[in-house]
Amino acid sequence: MVIKRKQKDYTFWTDKIADDIIHRKMFHYTEDKIPKFKKFVVKTSASISGVLHIGRLSDTIRGDAAFKSLDDAGVKAELIWVAEDMDPLRKVPEGVPKNYSEYIGMPVTDIPDPTGCHKSYAEHHVSEYFKVLDRFVSTKMEKFSMREDYRKGEFNKYIKIMLAHIEELKDIQNKYRRNELSGTWSPWTPICDNCGKIITPKVIGFEKGKVSYKCEDYKFEKYVAVGCGHEGDNNPLKGNGKLLWKSEWAAQWARWDVCSEGAGKEYQVPGSAFWINGEIAEKILKFPMPVPIFYEHLTINGEKMSASIGNVVYPNEWLNVAPPELLRLIFLKDPSRVRDFRWEFVPNMMDEMDELAKVYFDVKKLRNERDNKTMKRLFEIIQLGKPPSDYRPNISYNLFLEIAKILPEENQLEFTINKLKELGHLKKVTNKTKNSIKERLEFAKNFNENFVKVAKVEVRLNQEEKFIIHDMITIIKDEDNADELQTKIFSLIKKHNSTPKEFFKMVYRILLNSDTGPKLGHYIIDRGKDEVIKKLKDSI
């Protein structure tokens, strides 16, 4: 059910980007006309110098959404992914041996894998990332490595052009700099032949197609990349080095015919690397700068994700508790807003996704027509394939969390289906509904196990409380009907002049290590009377 969109109507943000890509006529910085592209390529990438967490998926998911809008518009489109694996190691991440500080400043492709299972640090992280990356996008992406492309000479064409126009490159950049680039400046940064570092070689000259350098210390925020003092020459066309970012990005666009790419909000300002590369691409490489997808970043518990402070969320962790469509929902709602993620948000976000389905299938209609259109299109865009053909009501994730607390050791799916029937949430069981229930049950079990972390509550009962627990054990022994047991529990509360709030809090703390829980009579029968009685006896 792809929504027909007229140009004059409200347009979803990814469709607006697609319209801009398809209908642009002129270059941004020159009077040149946009050439006719055989296909529209959307580029996404990730730096391998840091941890590949869900924040890295932000760029890829948003790029994929732009690709989907292009595809929906009926044009030929492609999504590609590039490993920025020429970046230097800037710090020693948590869990990596401290002696890896000796590799600070080296390209991550040239650093050994600390676990010993892959050829390099970069290959280890990329291979782990690739196991889940494609599960978050709607199309098969061709993947590239900057290190490999430099080695194969794929960028030589653009390197030659850059080196032939150094003065123009400097003029473009100097407009946005306080201090002008030096006379020896070069867009090419070599890898030191002696120590293998890419950040320490300081260019001291350029003559006859070769860059001269001296390897000197380079200070990062926390670490120092120690230079070895070596002096040498480097031929940029041999691939042992890289273009500086304010040249390389433009070369990437031209190399892959990129029509659009995402970038963080910090690149939105004039004079940022995005716009400087846009000017370089158009004026020097004669290639039209891509249509940008600017976005805010994802925070975790209000802070920037960082391996050093331990608040990183990995893609495989996400897939243990929620489907990829839910992460797509976070990133695709509104790219201009900061998204703060907390694990405890997952159940409610799942409910939000279920509400989108209701709007999409007109089970629920919003009063504001613009909101209605937005929600419908958002539901389409977060799908990895085509949206389902008919409405299938989902059962709340929160209910699965409660059921997951009382599962028996065996036949858990059958138990869950029977419980949902008993509670009136399920009438007909098809293979599709069974698979959906199985998936959500696994999510809920993993969520409870990993993220419902409550400190062990020490329950100290006074004499009166011990009496009421003793009487409760007697009631449980003699009653097998859940509803009757619930009635007798309330009679017990009244008999001992307690209050339901105080009583249930006490019992849930004993049985579930929580202040709240499911309906007690049903929980006791479902969990098993013997197990519950044992826990109650242990408390007195």
Coordinates of C-alpha atoms in Angstrom, one line a residue:
M1 CA 0.0 0.0 0.0
V2 CA 2.4 2.7 -1.2
I3 CA 0.8 6.1 -0.7
K4 CA 0.3 8.3 -3.8
R5 CA 2.0 11.6 -3.2
K6 CA 1.5 14.8 -5.2
Q7 CA 4.2 17.4 -5.2
K8 CA 1.9 20.0 -3.7
D9 CA 1.0 17.7 -0.8
Y10 CA 2.9 17.4 2.5
T11 CA 6.0 15.3 1.7
F12 CA 7.7 13.0 4.1
W13 CA 11.3 14.0 4.7
T14 CA 13.0 11.1 2.8
D15 CA 10.7 11.7 -0.1
K16 CA 11.6 15.4 -0.1
I17 CA 15.3 14.3 -0.4
A18 CA 14.4 11.9 -3.2
D19 CA 12.6 14.8 -5.0
D20 CA 15.6 17.1 -4.6
I21 CA 17.9 14.4 -6.0
I22 CA 15.8 13.6 -9.0
H23 CA 14.8 17.1 -10.0
R24 CA 18.0 19.1 -9.3
K25 CA 19.2 21.0 -12.4
M26 CA 22.3 22.9 -11.5
F27 CA 25.5 22.6 -9.6
H28 CA 25.6 24.4 -6.2
Y29 CA 28.8 26.4 -6.7
T30 CA 29.0 26.7 -10.4
E31 CA 26.8 27.3 -13.4
D32 CA 27.2 23.7 -14.6
K33 CA 24.2 21.5 -15.3
I34 CA 23.6 18.3 -13.5
P35 CA 24.6 15.4 -15.8
K36 CA 22.2 12.5 -16.4
F37 CA 22.9 9.6 -14.0
K38 CA 22.3 6.0 -15.0
K39 CA 21.4 5.3 -11.4
F40 CA 21.2 7.3 -8.1
V41 CA 23.8 6.1 -5.6
V42 CA 23.3 6.8 -1.9
K43 CA 26.5 6.4 0.1
T44 CA 26.8 5.5 3.8
S45 CA 29.9 4.8 5.8
A46 CA 31.4 4.1 9.2
S47 CA 34.8 4.9 10.7
I48 CA 36.5 1.7 11.9
S49 CA 38.7 3.6 14.4
G50 CA 36.0 3.5 17.0
V51 CA 33.4 1.0 18.3
L52 CA 30.8 0.0 15.8
H53 CA 27.7 0.6 17.9
I54 CA 24.1 1.3 17.0
G55 CA 25.0 5.0 16.6
R56 CA 27.0 4.0 13.5
L57 CA 23.8 2.5 12.0
S58 CA 22.2 5.9 12.1
D59 CA 23.9 7.0 8.9
T60 CA 23.2 3.7 7.2
I61 CA 19.5 3.5 8.2
R62 CA 18.8 7.1 7.0
G63 CA 20.7 6.5 3.8
D64 CA 18.6 3.4 3.3
A65 CA 15.5 5.4 3.8
A66 CA 16.5 7.9 1.1
F67 CA 17.3 4.9 -1.2
K68 CA 13.8 3.5 -0.5
S69 CA 12.2 6.8 -1.4
L70 CA 14.2 6.9 -4.7
D71 CA 13.1 3.3 -5.4
D72 CA 9.5 4.2 -4.6
A73 CA 9.7 7.1 -7.0
G74 CA 10.5 4.6 -9.8
V75 CA 14.1 5.5 -10.5
K76 CA 17.1 3.2 -10.5
A77 CA 18.9 3.5 -7.2
E78 CA 21.7 1.9 -5.2
L79 CA 22.9 2.0 -1.6
I80 CA 26.6 1.5 -0.9
W81 CA 28.6 1.2 2.3
V82 CA 32.2 2.3 2.8
A83 CA 34.6 1.3 5.6
E84 CA 36.6 4.4 6.5
D85 CA 39.4 2.1 7.5
M86 CA 42.3 4.4 6.8
D87 CA 41.6 6.4 9.9
P88 CA 44.3 6.2 12.6
L89 CA 43.7 4.6 15.9
R90 CA 43.2 7.6 18.3
K91 CA 42.9 5.8 21.6
V92 CA 43.0 2.4 23.2
P93 CA 39.4 1.2 23.6
E94 CA 38.1 -0.5 26.7
G95 CA 39.0 -4.3 26.6
V96 CA 42.0 -3.8 24.3
P97 CA 45.5 -4.4 25.9
K98 CA 47.1 -1.2 27.1
N99 CA 50.2 -1.9 25.1
Y100 CA 48.2 -1.1 22.0
S101 CA 49.1 2.5 22.8
E102 CA 52.2 1.8 20.6
Y103 CA 49.8 1.6 17.6
I104 CA 48.2 5.0 18.2
G105 CA 48.4 6.9 14.9
M106 CA 48.5 3.8 12.7
P107 CA 45.7 3.0 10.2
V108 CA 43.3 0.5 11.8
T109 CA 43.8 -1.9 8.9
D110 CA 47.5 -2.2 9.8
I111 CA 47.0 -3.0 13.5
P112 CA 46.9 -6.6 14.6
D113 CA 43.7 -8.0 16.0
P114 CA 44.0 -8.1 19.8
T115 CA 41.9 -11.3 19.8
G116 CA 44.0 -13.0 17.2
C117 CA 41.1 -14.3 15.2
H118 CA 41.4 -11.9 12.2
K119 CA 44.2 -10.4 10.1
S120 CA 43.8 -6.9 11.6
Y121 CA 42.0 -4.7 14.2
A122 CA 39.8 -3.3 11.4
E123 CA 38.9 -6.7 9.9
H124 CA 37.8 -8.0 13.3
H125 CA 35.4 -5.1 13.9
V126 CA 34.1 -5.1 10.4
S127 CA 33.4 -8.8 10.3
E128 CA 31.5 -8.7 13.5
Y129 CA 29.5 -5.7 12.2
F130 CA 28.8 -7.4 8.9
K131 CA 27.1 -10.2 10.7
V132 CA 24.2 -7.9 11.6
L133 CA 24.5 -4.8 9.4
D134 CA 22.4 -6.1 6.5
R135 CA 19.6 -7.0 8.9
F136 CA 18.9 -3.2 9.4
V137 CA 18.6 -2.2 5.7
S138 CA 16.1 -2.9 3.0
T139 CA 18.5 -3.6 0.1
K140 CA 21.7 -5.5 -0.6
M141 CA 24.6 -3.1 -0.2
E142 CA 27.9 -3.3 -2.1
K143 CA 30.6 -2.7 0.5
F144 CA 34.0 -1.0 -0.1
S145 CA 37.2 -0.5 1.9
M146 CA 39.1 2.7 1.6
R147 CA 42.4 1.0 2.3
E148 CA 41.8 -1.6 -0.5
D149 CA 40.6 1.1 -3.0
Y150 CA 43.7 3.2 -2.4
R151 CA 45.9 0.1 -2.8
K152 CA 44.1 -0.9 -6.1
G153 CA 44.6 2.7 -7.5
E154 CA 40.8 3.4 -7.6
F155 CA 41.5 7.0 -6.4
N156 CA 44.5 7.7 -8.5
K157 CA 42.5 9.6 -11.1
Y158 CA 41.3 12.0 -8.4
I159 CA 44.6 12.2 -6.6
K160 CA 46.3 13.4 -9.8
I161 CA 43.6 16.1 -10.3
M162 CA 44.0 17.2 -6.7
L163 CA 47.8 17.4 -6.9
A164 CA 47.5 19.4 -10.1
H165 CA 45.2 21.9 -8.4
I166 CA 46.9 22.4 -5.0
E167 CA 46.6 26.2 -5.1
E168 CA 42.9 26.0 -5.9
L169 CA 42.4 23.5 -3.1
K170 CA 44.2 25.9 -0.7
D171 CA 42.1 28.9 -1.9
I172 CA 38.8 27.0 -1.3
Q173 CA 39.9 26.0 2.2
N174 CA 41.6 29.3 3.2
K175 CA 38.2 31.1 2.9
Y176 CA 37.1 29.3 6.0
R177 CA 40.4 29.3 8.0
R178 CA 41.9 31.8 10.4
N179 CA 45.4 30.8 9.4
E180 CA 46.1 30.1 5.8
L181 CA 47.5 26.7 4.8
S182 CA 51.3 26.7 4.5
G183 CA 53.3 26.7 1.3
T184 CA 54.3 23.1 1.7
W185 CA 50.7 21.9 2.3
S186 CA 49.5 18.9 0.4
P187 CA 46.1 17.2 0.2
W188 CA 48.0 13.8 0.4
T189 CA 49.1 12.4 3.8
P190 CA 51.6 9.5 3.6
I191 CA 52.1 6.5 5.8
C192 CA 55.6 6.5 7.3
D193 CA 57.7 3.9 5.6
N194 CA 59.5 3.3 8.9
C195 CA 56.9 3.1 11.7
G196 CA 53.7 2.6 9.7
K197 CA 51.8 5.6 11.2
I198 CA 49.6 7.8 9.1
I199 CA 49.0 10.7 11.5
T200 CA 52.7 11.5 12.3
P201 CA 54.2 12.2 8.9
K202 CA 54.4 16.0 8.5
V203 CA 54.6 17.1 4.8
I204 CA 57.6 19.3 4.2
G205 CA 57.5 19.4 0.5
F206 CA 56.0 18.3 -2.8
E207 CA 58.1 18.0 -6.0
K208 CA 58.0 15.8 -9.1
G209 CA 54.9 14.0 -8.0
K210 CA 56.3 12.9 -4.7
V211 CA 55.5 14.1 -1.1
S212 CA 58.4 14.7 1.3
Y213 CA 57.7 14.2 5.0
K214 CA 59.2 13.9 8.4
C215 CA 57.7 11.7 11.1
E216 CA 56.9 13.8 14.2
D217 CA 54.8 13.4 17.3
Y218 CA 51.1 14.1 17.0
K219 CA 48.9 14.9 20.0
F220 CA 45.3 13.5 20.2
E221 CA 43.0 14.5 23.0
K222 CA 44.3 11.8 25.5
Y223 CA 47.1 10.0 23.6
V224 CA 50.2 11.0 21.7
A225 CA 51.1 9.2 18.5
V226 CA 54.9 9.1 18.8
G227 CA 56.8 9.9 15.6
C228 CA 59.9 8.0 14.8
G229 CA 61.8 10.9 13.2
H230 CA 62.1 9.2 9.8
E231 CA 62.4 11.4 6.7
G232 CA 61.3 10.1 3.4
D233 CA 59.4 10.5 0.1
N234 CA 56.0 9.1 -0.8
N235 CA 54.4 8.5 -4.2
P236 CA 50.7 9.2 -3.8
L237 CA 49.9 6.9 -6.7
K238 CA 51.3 3.9 -4.9
G239 CA 48.4 3.9 -2.5
N240 CA 50.5 4.0 0.8
G241 CA 48.6 6.9 2.4
K242 CA 45.4 8.8 1.9
L243 CA 43.9 12.1 0.9
L244 CA 43.1 14.5 3.7
W245 CA 39.4 14.5 4.6
K246 CA 38.8 17.9 3.0
S247 CA 39.6 16.4 -0.4
E248 CA 39.0 12.7 0.2
W249 CA 35.2 13.1 0.7
A250 CA 34.9 14.9 -2.6
A251 CA 36.9 12.2 -4.3
Q252 CA 34.6 9.5 -2.8
W253 CA 31.6 11.2 -4.2
A254 CA 33.1 11.4 -7.7
R255 CA 34.5 7.9 -7.5
W256 CA 31.1 6.3 -6.8
D257 CA 28.8 8.9 -8.5
V258 CA 27.2 9.6 -5.1
C259 CA 24.0 11.6 -5.3
S260 CA 23.3 11.8 -1.6
E261 CA 25.0 11.1 1.8
G262 CA 24.2 11.6 5.4
A263 CA 26.2 13.7 7.9
G264 CA 25.8 14.8 11.5
K265 CA 24.2 18.2 12.2
E266 CA 27.7 19.7 12.9
Y267 CA 28.3 19.6 9.1
Q268 CA 25.2 21.7 8.4
V269 CA 27.0 25.0 9.0
P270 CA 28.7 26.8 6.2
G271 CA 32.4 26.2 6.1
S272 CA 32.1 22.6 7.4
A273 CA 33.9 19.7 5.7
F274 CA 30.7 18.8 3.8
W275 CA 30.4 22.2 2.1
I276 CA 34.1 22.5 1.5
N277 CA 34.2 19.1 -0.1
G278 CA 31.1 20.1 -2.1
E279 CA 33.0 23.1 -3.5
I280 CA 36.1 20.9 -4.2
A281 CA 33.9 18.3 -6.0
E282 CA 32.2 20.9 -8.2
K283 CA 35.1 23.3 -9.0
I284 CA 38.0 20.9 -9.2
L285 CA 36.6 17.4 -9.9
K286 CA 33.6 18.8 -12.0
F287 CA 31.2 16.6 -10.1
P288 CA 28.0 17.8 -8.5
M289 CA 28.0 17.8 -4.7
P290 CA 25.5 15.3 -3.2
V291 CA 22.2 16.2 -1.6
P292 CA 22.9 16.1 2.1
I293 CA 21.0 14.2 4.8
F294 CA 21.8 16.1 7.9
Y295 CA 20.8 14.6 11.2
E296 CA 21.1 14.8 15.0
H297 CA 23.0 12.1 16.9
L298 CA 21.8 9.4 19.2
T299 CA 22.6 9.6 23.0
I300 CA 22.3 6.9 25.6
N301 CA 20.9 7.9 28.9
G302 CA 21.5 11.5 28.0
E303 CA 25.2 11.0 27.2
K304 CA 27.2 10.4 24.1
M305 CA 27.9 6.7 23.5
S306 CA 31.4 5.8 24.5
A307 CA 33.2 2.5 25.1
S308 CA 35.3 4.2 27.8
I309 CA 32.3 4.9 30.0
G310 CA 30.6 1.6 29.1
N311 CA 27.3 2.9 27.6
V312 CA 27.7 1.4 24.2
V313 CA 24.8 -0.5 22.6
Y314 CA 25.9 -3.0 20.0
P315 CA 23.6 -4.0 17.1
N316 CA 23.5 -7.7 18.1
E317 CA 22.4 -6.6 21.6
W318 CA 19.5 -4.7 20.0
L319 CA 18.4 -7.7 17.9
N320 CA 18.2 -9.8 21.1
V321 CA 15.4 -7.6 22.5
A322 CA 13.7 -5.9 19.6
P323 CA 13.3 -6.1 15.8
P324 CA 15.5 -3.9 13.4
E325 CA 12.3 -2.0 12.4
L326 CA 12.2 -0.5 15.9
L327 CA 15.7 1.0 15.6
R328 CA 14.7 2.3 12.2
L329 CA 11.7 4.0 13.8
I330 CA 14.0 5.8 16.2
F331 CA 16.2 7.2 13.4
L332 CA 13.5 7.9 10.8
K333 CA 10.9 9.7 12.9
D334 CA 12.6 13.1 12.6
P335 CA 16.3 13.3 11.8
S336 CA 16.5 16.9 13.1
R337 CA 15.7 15.9 16.7
V338 CA 18.1 14.4 19.2
R339 CA 17.1 10.8 20.1
D340 CA 17.9 9.7 23.6
F341 CA 17.8 5.9 24.0
R342 CA 17.4 4.0 27.3
W343 CA 16.8 0.3 27.5
E344 CA 13.7 0.8 29.6
F345 CA 12.1 2.7 26.6
V346 CA 11.9 -0.5 24.5
P347 CA 8.5 -1.7 25.7
N348 CA 6.8 1.6 25.1
M349 CA 8.6 2.1 21.7
M350 CA 7.2 -1.3 20.7
D351 CA 3.7 -0.1 21.5
E352 CA 4.4 3.0 19.5
M353 CA 5.3 0.9 16.5
D354 CA 2.1 -1.1 17.0
E355 CA 0.2 2.2 16.9
L356 CA 1.8 3.1 13.6
A357 CA 0.3 -0.1 12.1
K358 CA -3.1 0.9 13.3
V359 CA -2.9 4.2 11.6
Y360 CA -1.4 2.7 8.4
F361 CA -4.4 0.3 8.1
D362 CA -7.0 2.9 9.2
V363 CA -7.8 1.0 12.3
K364 CA -7.0 4.3 14.0
K365 CA -7.2 7.7 12.4
L366 CA -5.5 10.8 13.7
R367 CA -7.4 14.1 13.8
N368 CA -4.6 16.0 12.0
E369 CA -4.4 14.9 8.4
R370 CA -0.7 15.8 8.1
D371 CA 0.1 13.6 11.1
N372 CA -2.0 10.9 9.6
K373 CA 0.0 11.0 6.3
T374 CA 3.3 11.2 8.2
M375 CA 2.6 8.1 10.3
K376 CA 1.4 6.1 7.3
R377 CA 4.6 6.9 5.4
L378 CA 6.8 6.4 8.4
F379 CA 5.3 2.9 8.8
E380 CA 6.2 2.2 5.2
I381 CA 9.7 3.5 5.4
I382 CA 10.7 1.6 8.6
Q383 CA 9.8 -1.7 6.9
L384 CA 12.6 -3.8 5.5
G385 CA 10.5 -5.1 2.7
K386 CA 7.0 -4.3 1.6
P387 CA 4.5 -3.5 4.3
P388 CA 2.2 -6.4 5.3
S389 CA -0.9 -6.6 3.1
D390 CA -3.4 -6.7 6.0
Y391 CA -3.6 -5.6 9.6
R392 CA -2.4 -8.0 12.2
P393 CA -3.0 -6.8 15.7
N394 CA 0.1 -7.2 17.9
I395 CA 0.0 -8.1 21.5
S396 CA 1.7 -5.6 23.8
Y397 CA 5.3 -6.1 24.5
N398 CA 4.6 -5.2 28.1
L399 CA 2.3 -8.2 28.4
F400 CA 5.0 -10.5 27.1
L401 CA 7.3 -9.2 29.7
E402 CA 4.9 -10.2 32.4
I403 CA 4.2 -13.6 30.9
A404 CA 8.0 -14.1 30.6
K405 CA 8.3 -13.9 34.3
I406 CA 6.1 -16.9 34.9
L407 CA 7.1 -19.3 32.2
P408 CA 7.5 -23.0 33.0
E409 CA 10.8 -24.7 32.2
E410 CA 9.2 -26.5 29.2
N411 CA 6.6 -25.9 26.5
Q412 CA 7.0 -22.1 26.9
L413 CA 5.4 -21.2 23.5
E414 CA 2.4 -23.4 24.2
F415 CA 2.1 -21.9 27.7
T416 CA 2.2 -18.4 26.3
I417 CA -0.4 -19.1 23.6
N418 CA -2.7 -20.6 26.2
K419 CA -2.2 -17.6 28.5
L420 CA -2.9 -15.1 25.8
K421 CA -6.1 -17.0 24.9
E422 CA -7.1 -17.1 28.6
L423 CA -6.6 -13.3 28.8
G424 CA -8.7 -12.7 25.8
H425 CA -5.8 -11.5 23.5
L426 CA -5.8 -14.4 21.1
K427 CA -8.7 -16.2 19.4
K428 CA -7.3 -17.8 16.3
V429 CA -3.7 -19.2 16.0
T430 CA -2.2 -19.3 12.6
N431 CA 1.5 -20.0 11.6
K432 CA 2.0 -16.2 11.2
T433 CA 0.6 -15.4 14.7
K434 CA 2.6 -18.3 16.2
N435 CA 5.8 -17.0 14.7
S436 CA 5.0 -13.4 15.9
I437 CA 4.3 -14.7 19.4
K438 CA 7.5 -16.7 19.4
E439 CA 9.6 -13.7 18.3
R440 CA 8.1 -11.4 20.9
L441 CA 8.4 -14.0 23.6
E442 CA 12.1 -14.4 22.9
F443 CA 12.5 -10.6 22.9
A444 CA 10.8 -10.4 26.3
K445 CA 12.8 -13.2 27.9
N446 CA 16.0 -11.6 26.8
F447 CA 14.9 -8.2 28.0
N448 CA 13.9 -9.5 31.4
E449 CA 17.2 -11.3 31.7
N450 CA 19.4 -8.5 30.6
F451 CA 17.7 -5.2 31.4
V452 CA 15.3 -5.7 34.2
K453 CA 18.0 -5.5 36.8
V454 CA 16.6 -4.9 40.3
A455 CA 18.9 -5.2 43.3
K456 CA 18.0 -8.1 45.5
V457 CA 15.5 -6.8 48.0
E458 CA 16.0 -8.0 51.5
V459 CA 12.6 -8.9 53.0
R460 CA 12.5 -8.9 56.8
L461 CA 9.1 -9.9 58.1
N462 CA 7.7 -9.0 61.5
Q463 CA 5.7 -11.5 63.5
E464 CA 2.3 -10.4 62.1
E465 CA 3.6 -10.6 58.5
K466 CA 5.0 -14.1 59.2
F467 CA 1.5 -15.1 60.4
I468 CA -0.2 -13.9 57.2
I469 CA 2.4 -15.7 55.0
H470 CA 1.8 -18.9 57.0
D471 CA -2.0 -18.6 56.5
M472 CA -1.4 -17.8 52.8
I473 CA 0.6 -21.1 52.4
T474 CA -2.3 -23.0 53.8
I475 CA -4.7 -21.3 51.4
I476 CA -2.5 -22.1 48.4
K477 CA -2.2 -25.8 49.4
D478 CA -6.0 -26.2 49.4
E479 CA -7.0 -24.2 46.3
D480 CA -6.3 -25.1 42.6
N481 CA -8.5 -22.5 40.9
A482 CA -6.7 -19.2 40.2
D483 CA -9.8 -17.0 40.5
E484 CA -10.9 -18.6 43.7
L485 CA -7.4 -18.3 45.1
Q486 CA -7.3 -14.6 44.3
T487 CA -10.6 -14.1 46.2
K488 CA -9.3 -16.0 49.2
I489 CA -6.1 -13.9 49.2
F490 CA -8.2 -10.7 49.5
S491 CA -10.2 -12.3 52.3
L492 CA -6.9 -13.1 54.0
I493 CA -5.7 -9.5 53.7
K494 CA -9.0 -8.3 55.3
K495 CA -8.7 -10.9 58.1
H496 CA -5.3 -9.6 59.1
N497 CA -6.2 -5.9 58.9
S498 CA -3.6 -5.4 56.2
T499 CA -4.0 -3.3 53.0
P500 CA -3.8 -4.8 49.4
K501 CA -1.0 -2.3 48.6
E502 CA 1.2 -3.4 51.6
F503 CA 0.4 -7.1 51.2
F504 CA 1.1 -7.4 47.5
K505 CA 4.3 -5.4 47.8
M506 CA 5.5 -7.8 50.5
V507 CA 4.6 -10.9 48.5
Y508 CA 6.0 -9.7 45.2
R509 CA 9.2 -8.8 46.8
I510 CA 9.4 -12.4 48.2
L511 CA 8.4 -14.1 44.9
L512 CA 9.7 -11.7 42.2
N513 CA 12.2 -9.4 43.9
S514 CA 9.9 -6.5 42.7
D515 CA 7.4 -4.2 44.2
T516 CA 4.8 -5.1 41.5
G517 CA 3.8 -8.1 39.5
P518 CA 1.0 -10.0 37.6
K519 CA -2.3 -11.0 39.1
L520 CA -1.2 -13.0 42.1
G521 CA -3.7 -15.9 42.1
H522 CA -3.0 -16.6 38.4
Y523 CA 0.8 -16.2 38.9
I524 CA 0.8 -18.8 41.7
I525 CA -1.1 -21.4 39.7
D526 CA 0.9 -20.7 36.5
R527 CA 4.2 -20.8 38.3
G528 CA 3.5 -23.9 40.2
K529 CA 2.2 -24.1 43.8
D530 CA 5.1 -26.1 45.1
E531 CA 7.7 -23.6 43.9
V532 CA 5.7 -20.6 45.3
I533 CA 5.2 -22.3 48.7
K534 CA 8.9 -23.1 48.9
K535 CA 9.8 -19.4 48.4
L536 CA 7.2 -18.3 50.9
K537 CA 8.5 -20.8 53.5
D538 CA 12.1 -19.6 53.0
S539 CA 11.0 -16.0 53.9
I540 CA 9.6 -17.0 57.3

